[in-house]
Amino acid sequence: MRRRIGHLSWVFVAICCWSMGLVGNGLAQEEKRIYIANDDHSDYMWRADEATYQAAFIEMIDYYLNLADATSTEPTEHQSRWNCDGSFWMWTYEKNKSSADFNRLISRIRDGHISVPLTTLISCYGAIPAEAAIREMYYAGRIERRYGLRFR
């Protein structure tokens, strides 16, 4: 699942670069800085069942933890950074991995190599009551207090 989603991300990046005139025009006018961010957007339960999505969350977190370790000796601008799509990813990781693995994730969140939003998953705020929007941040807030973190 990660490979399929990842492939679509690269297609999107290529289209964006082409549409902004960053590739294909043959003109080197000025130096441009391009940030490539893999978007493993999780439309939860859209293309697979719960177990498949949760396995993908764990696989991706492990992958990006390993990538953060592998690039940690590089200059800051070349170190891996990655953002979970929602705090549900972190909850899934905590419930399915060892406490040592979860503490490794917390360490990478603390040092800024992995980030997590307060929101559980992508939500459509116009379709949910205010109380639900606030309650969906409960788990992330609890993790913030337990580990002295701040999710932005």
PDB file of C-alpha atoms in Angstrom:
ATOM      1  CA  MET A   1       0.000   0.000   0.000  1.00  0.00           C
ATOM      2  CA  ARG A   2       2.813   2.446   0.848  1.00  0.00           C
ATOM      3  CA  ARG A   3       4.434   1.911  -2.556  1.00  0.00           C
ATOM      4  CA  ARG A   4       1.179   2.553  -4.406  1.00  0.00           C
ATOM      5  CA  ILE A   5       0.497   5.751  -2.461  1.00  0.00           C
ATOM      6  CA  GLY A   6       4.155   6.822  -2.711  1.00  0.00           C
ATOM      7  CA  HIS A   7       4.085   6.443  -6.512  1.00  0.00           C
ATOM      8  CA  LEU A   8       1.129   8.813  -6.744  1.00  0.00           C
ATOM      9  CA  SER A   9       3.048  11.325  -4.604  1.00  0.00           C
ATOM     10  CA  TRP A  10       5.956  11.395  -7.074  1.00  0.00           C
ATOM     11  CA  VAL A  11       3.549  11.836  -9.973  1.00  0.00           C
ATOM     12  CA  PHE A  12       2.001  14.786  -8.126  1.00  0.00           C
ATOM     13  CA  VAL A  13       5.446  16.328  -7.468  1.00  0.00           C
ATOM     14  CA  ALA A  14       6.389  15.963 -11.142  1.00  0.00           C
ATOM     15  CA  ILE A  15       3.160  17.621 -12.289  1.00  0.00           C
ATOM     16  CA  CYS A  16       3.620  20.481  -9.803  1.00  0.00           C
ATOM     17  CA  CYS A  17       7.231  21.059 -10.901  1.00  0.00           C
ATOM     18  CA  TRP A  18       6.205  21.072 -14.554  1.00  0.00           C
ATOM     19  CA  SER A  19       3.276  23.435 -13.949  1.00  0.00           C
ATOM     20  CA  MET A  20       5.502  25.888 -12.040  1.00  0.00           C
ATOM     21  CA  GLY A  21       8.019  25.877 -14.888  1.00  0.00           C
ATOM     22  CA  LEU A  22      10.712  24.248 -12.771  1.00  0.00           C
ATOM     23  CA  VAL A  23      11.393  21.519 -15.314  1.00  0.00           C
ATOM     24  CA  GLY A  24      10.978  21.143 -19.024  1.00  0.00           C
ATOM     25  CA  ASN A  25      11.443  24.743 -20.139  1.00  0.00           C
ATOM     26  CA  GLY A  26      15.201  24.497 -20.680  1.00  0.00           C
ATOM     27  CA  LEU A  27      15.785  27.922 -19.118  1.00  0.00           C
ATOM     28  CA  ALA A  28      17.943  28.294 -16.032  1.00  0.00           C
ATOM     29  CA  GLN A  29      16.802  31.697 -14.773  1.00  0.00           C
ATOM     30  CA  GLU A  30      17.549  31.494 -11.072  1.00  0.00           C
ATOM     31  CA  GLU A  31      18.213  28.911  -8.438  1.00  0.00           C
ATOM     32  CA  LYS A  32      15.008  27.445  -7.066  1.00  0.00           C
ATOM     33  CA  ARG A  33      14.633  25.439  -3.895  1.00  0.00           C
ATOM     34  CA  ILE A  34      12.244  22.517  -4.128  1.00  0.00           C
ATOM     35  CA  TYR A  35      11.017  20.644  -1.076  1.00  0.00           C
ATOM     36  CA  ILE A  36       9.800  17.147  -1.761  1.00  0.00           C
ATOM     37  CA  ALA A  37       7.404  15.755   0.783  1.00  0.00           C
ATOM     38  CA  ASN A  38       5.932  12.310   0.475  1.00  0.00           C
ATOM     39  CA  ASP A  39       2.195  12.487   1.140  1.00  0.00           C
ATOM     40  CA  ASP A  40       0.851   9.185   2.387  1.00  0.00           C
ATOM     41  CA  HIS A  41      -2.542  10.752   2.932  1.00  0.00           C
ATOM     42  CA  SER A  42      -4.703   8.254   4.784  1.00  0.00           C
ATOM     43  CA  ASP A  43      -8.299   8.189   3.616  1.00  0.00           C
ATOM     44  CA  TYR A  44      -8.917   5.672   6.350  1.00  0.00           C
ATOM     45  CA  MET A  45     -10.939   2.632   5.228  1.00  0.00           C
ATOM     46  CA  TRP A  46     -11.171   3.938   1.645  1.00  0.00           C
ATOM     47  CA  ARG A  47      -9.129   1.288  -0.180  1.00  0.00           C
ATOM     48  CA  ALA A  48      -8.459  -1.335   2.463  1.00  0.00           C
ATOM     49  CA  ASP A  49      -9.631  -2.674   5.796  1.00  0.00           C
ATOM     50  CA  GLU A  50      -8.572  -1.456   9.231  1.00  0.00           C
ATOM     51  CA  ALA A  51      -5.863  -4.086   9.698  1.00  0.00           C
ATOM     52  CA  THR A  52      -4.245  -3.209   6.365  1.00  0.00           C
ATOM     53  CA  TYR A  53      -4.184   0.505   7.150  1.00  0.00           C
ATOM     54  CA  GLN A  54      -2.820  -0.032  10.641  1.00  0.00           C
ATOM     55  CA  ALA A  55      -0.094  -2.339   9.303  1.00  0.00           C
ATOM     56  CA  ALA A  56       0.797   0.374   6.762  1.00  0.00           C
ATOM     57  CA  PHE A  57       0.992   2.998   9.543  1.00  0.00           C
ATOM     58  CA  ILE A  58       3.415   0.836  11.521  1.00  0.00           C
ATOM     59  CA  GLU A  59       5.485  -0.006   8.439  1.00  0.00           C
ATOM     60  CA  MET A  60       5.802   3.655   7.455  1.00  0.00           C
ATOM     61  CA  ILE A  61       6.719   4.825  10.950  1.00  0.00           C
ATOM     62  CA  ASP A  62       9.391   2.119  11.168  1.00  0.00           C
ATOM     63  CA  TYR A  63      10.680   3.097   7.720  1.00  0.00           C
ATOM     64  CA  TYR A  64      10.967   6.791   8.611  1.00  0.00           C
ATOM     65  CA  LEU A  65      12.480   6.068  12.027  1.00  0.00           C
ATOM     66  CA  ASN A  66      15.175   4.027  10.263  1.00  0.00           C
ATOM     67  CA  LEU A  67      15.640   6.765   7.671  1.00  0.00           C
ATOM     68  CA  ALA A  68      16.021   9.370  10.435  1.00  0.00           C
ATOM     69  CA  ASP A  69      18.704   7.171  12.011  1.00  0.00           C
ATOM     70  CA  ALA A  70      20.450   6.624   8.672  1.00  0.00           C
ATOM     71  CA  THR A  71      20.601  10.360   7.877  1.00  0.00           C
ATOM     72  CA  SER A  72      21.364  11.617  11.391  1.00  0.00           C
ATOM     73  CA  THR A  73      25.049  12.253  10.609  1.00  0.00           C
ATOM     74  CA  GLU A  74      24.238  14.272   7.487  1.00  0.00           C
ATOM     75  CA  PRO A  75      24.027  18.081   7.564  1.00  0.00           C
ATOM     76  CA  THR A  76      20.701  19.241   9.018  1.00  0.00           C
ATOM     77  CA  GLU A  77      19.235  20.155   5.644  1.00  0.00           C
ATOM     78  CA  HIS A  78      19.843  16.603   4.398  1.00  0.00           C
ATOM     79  CA  GLN A  79      18.385  14.761   7.378  1.00  0.00           C
ATOM     80  CA  SER A  80      15.098  12.943   6.967  1.00  0.00           C
ATOM     81  CA  ARG A  81      11.963  14.590   8.323  1.00  0.00           C
ATOM     82  CA  TRP A  82       8.497  13.059   8.184  1.00  0.00           C
ATOM     83  CA  ASN A  83       4.996  13.858   9.396  1.00  0.00           C
ATOM     84  CA  CYS A  84       2.372  11.325  10.479  1.00  0.00           C
ATOM     85  CA  ASP A  85      -0.999  12.027   8.900  1.00  0.00           C
ATOM     86  CA  GLY A  86      -2.725  11.955  12.283  1.00  0.00           C
ATOM     87  CA  SER A  87      -2.229  11.024  15.919  1.00  0.00           C
ATOM     88  CA  PHE A  88      -4.033   7.742  15.185  1.00  0.00           C
ATOM     89  CA  TRP A  89      -0.800   6.596  13.552  1.00  0.00           C
ATOM     90  CA  MET A  90       1.023   7.172  16.840  1.00  0.00           C
ATOM     91  CA  TRP A  91      -1.779   5.470  18.817  1.00  0.00           C
ATOM     92  CA  THR A  92      -1.588   2.445  16.506  1.00  0.00           C
ATOM     93  CA  TYR A  93       2.187   2.338  16.902  1.00  0.00           C
ATOM     94  CA  GLU A  94       1.949   2.535  20.695  1.00  0.00           C
ATOM     95  CA  LYS A  95      -0.636  -0.262  20.864  1.00  0.00           C
ATOM     96  CA  ASN A  96       1.216  -2.625  18.516  1.00  0.00           C
ATOM     97  CA  LYS A  97       4.912  -2.098  19.219  1.00  0.00           C
ATOM     98  CA  SER A  98       7.101  -2.503  22.293  1.00  0.00           C
ATOM     99  CA  SER A  99       7.537   0.343  24.757  1.00  0.00           C
ATOM    100  CA  ALA A 100      11.170   0.632  23.580  1.00  0.00           C
ATOM    101  CA  ASP A 101       9.946   1.117  19.987  1.00  0.00           C
ATOM    102  CA  PHE A 102       7.402   3.702  21.109  1.00  0.00           C
ATOM    103  CA  ASN A 103      10.045   5.557  23.139  1.00  0.00           C
ATOM    104  CA  ARG A 104      12.209   5.622  19.998  1.00  0.00           C
ATOM    105  CA  LEU A 105       9.309   7.282  18.168  1.00  0.00           C
ATOM    106  CA  ILE A 106       8.877   9.781  21.007  1.00  0.00           C
ATOM    107  CA  SER A 107      12.599  10.556  20.843  1.00  0.00           C
ATOM    108  CA  ARG A 108      12.364  11.308  17.118  1.00  0.00           C
ATOM    109  CA  ILE A 109       9.277  13.465  17.710  1.00  0.00           C
ATOM    110  CA  ARG A 110      11.185  15.333  20.415  1.00  0.00           C
ATOM    111  CA  ASP A 111      14.186  15.992  18.147  1.00  0.00           C
ATOM    112  CA  GLY A 112      11.968  17.129  15.243  1.00  0.00           C
ATOM    113  CA  HIS A 113      12.650  14.327  12.778  1.00  0.00           C
ATOM    114  CA  ILE A 114       9.085  13.046  13.016  1.00  0.00           C
ATOM    115  CA  SER A 115       6.061  15.205  13.673  1.00  0.00           C
ATOM    116  CA  VAL A 116       2.492  14.373  14.613  1.00  0.00           C
ATOM    117  CA  PRO A 117      -0.569  16.633  14.437  1.00  0.00           C
ATOM    118  CA  LEU A 118      -3.046  16.976  17.280  1.00  0.00           C
ATOM    119  CA  THR A 119      -5.832  15.688  15.038  1.00  0.00           C
ATOM    120  CA  THR A 120      -6.616  11.974  14.939  1.00  0.00           C
ATOM    121  CA  LEU A 121      -7.136  11.628  11.179  1.00  0.00           C
ATOM    122  CA  ILE A 122      -8.101  13.939   8.369  1.00  0.00           C
ATOM    123  CA  SER A 123     -11.425  15.360   9.519  1.00  0.00           C
ATOM    124  CA  CYS A 124     -14.084  17.363   7.763  1.00  0.00           C
ATOM    125  CA  TYR A 125     -14.684  20.006  10.413  1.00  0.00           C
ATOM    126  CA  GLY A 126     -17.752  21.450   8.720  1.00  0.00           C
ATOM    127  CA  ALA A 127     -19.484  18.113   9.230  1.00  0.00           C
ATOM    128  CA  ILE A 128     -18.714  17.442  12.903  1.00  0.00           C
ATOM    129  CA  PRO A 129     -19.754  19.209  16.107  1.00  0.00           C
ATOM    130  CA  ALA A 130     -17.187  21.377  17.931  1.00  0.00           C
ATOM    131  CA  GLU A 131     -17.074  18.911  20.821  1.00  0.00           C
ATOM    132  CA  ALA A 132     -16.027  16.096  18.465  1.00  0.00           C
ATOM    133  CA  ALA A 133     -13.258  18.273  16.988  1.00  0.00           C
ATOM    134  CA  ILE A 134     -11.931  18.968  20.478  1.00  0.00           C
ATOM    135  CA  ARG A 135     -12.267  15.362  21.674  1.00  0.00           C
ATOM    136  CA  GLU A 136     -10.353  14.030  18.680  1.00  0.00           C
ATOM    137  CA  MET A 137      -7.259  15.771  20.057  1.00  0.00           C
ATOM    138  CA  TYR A 138      -7.496  14.037  23.449  1.00  0.00           C
ATOM    139  CA  TYR A 139      -4.958  11.268  22.782  1.00  0.00           C
ATOM    140  CA  ALA A 140      -2.331  13.615  21.310  1.00  0.00           C
ATOM    141  CA  GLY A 141      -2.816  16.015  24.218  1.00  0.00           C
ATOM    142  CA  ARG A 142      -2.356  13.170  26.684  1.00  0.00           C
ATOM    143  CA  ILE A 143       0.909  12.179  24.962  1.00  0.00           C
ATOM    144  CA  GLU A 144       2.064  15.809  25.080  1.00  0.00           C
ATOM    145  CA  ARG A 145       1.543  15.928  28.835  1.00  0.00           C
ATOM    146  CA  ARG A 146       2.986  12.469  29.507  1.00  0.00           C
ATOM    147  CA  TYR A 147       6.210  13.103  27.562  1.00  0.00           C
ATOM    148  CA  GLY A 148       6.566  16.878  27.843  1.00  0.00           C
ATOM    149  CA  LEU A 149       6.111  17.369  24.088  1.00  0.00           C
ATOM    150  CA  ARG A 150       4.343  20.006  22.066  1.00  0.00           C
ATOM    151  CA  PHE A 151       2.551  19.035  18.849  1.00  0.00           C
ATOM    152  CA  ARG A 152       2.135  21.988  16.513  1.00  0.00           C
TER     153      ARG A 152
END
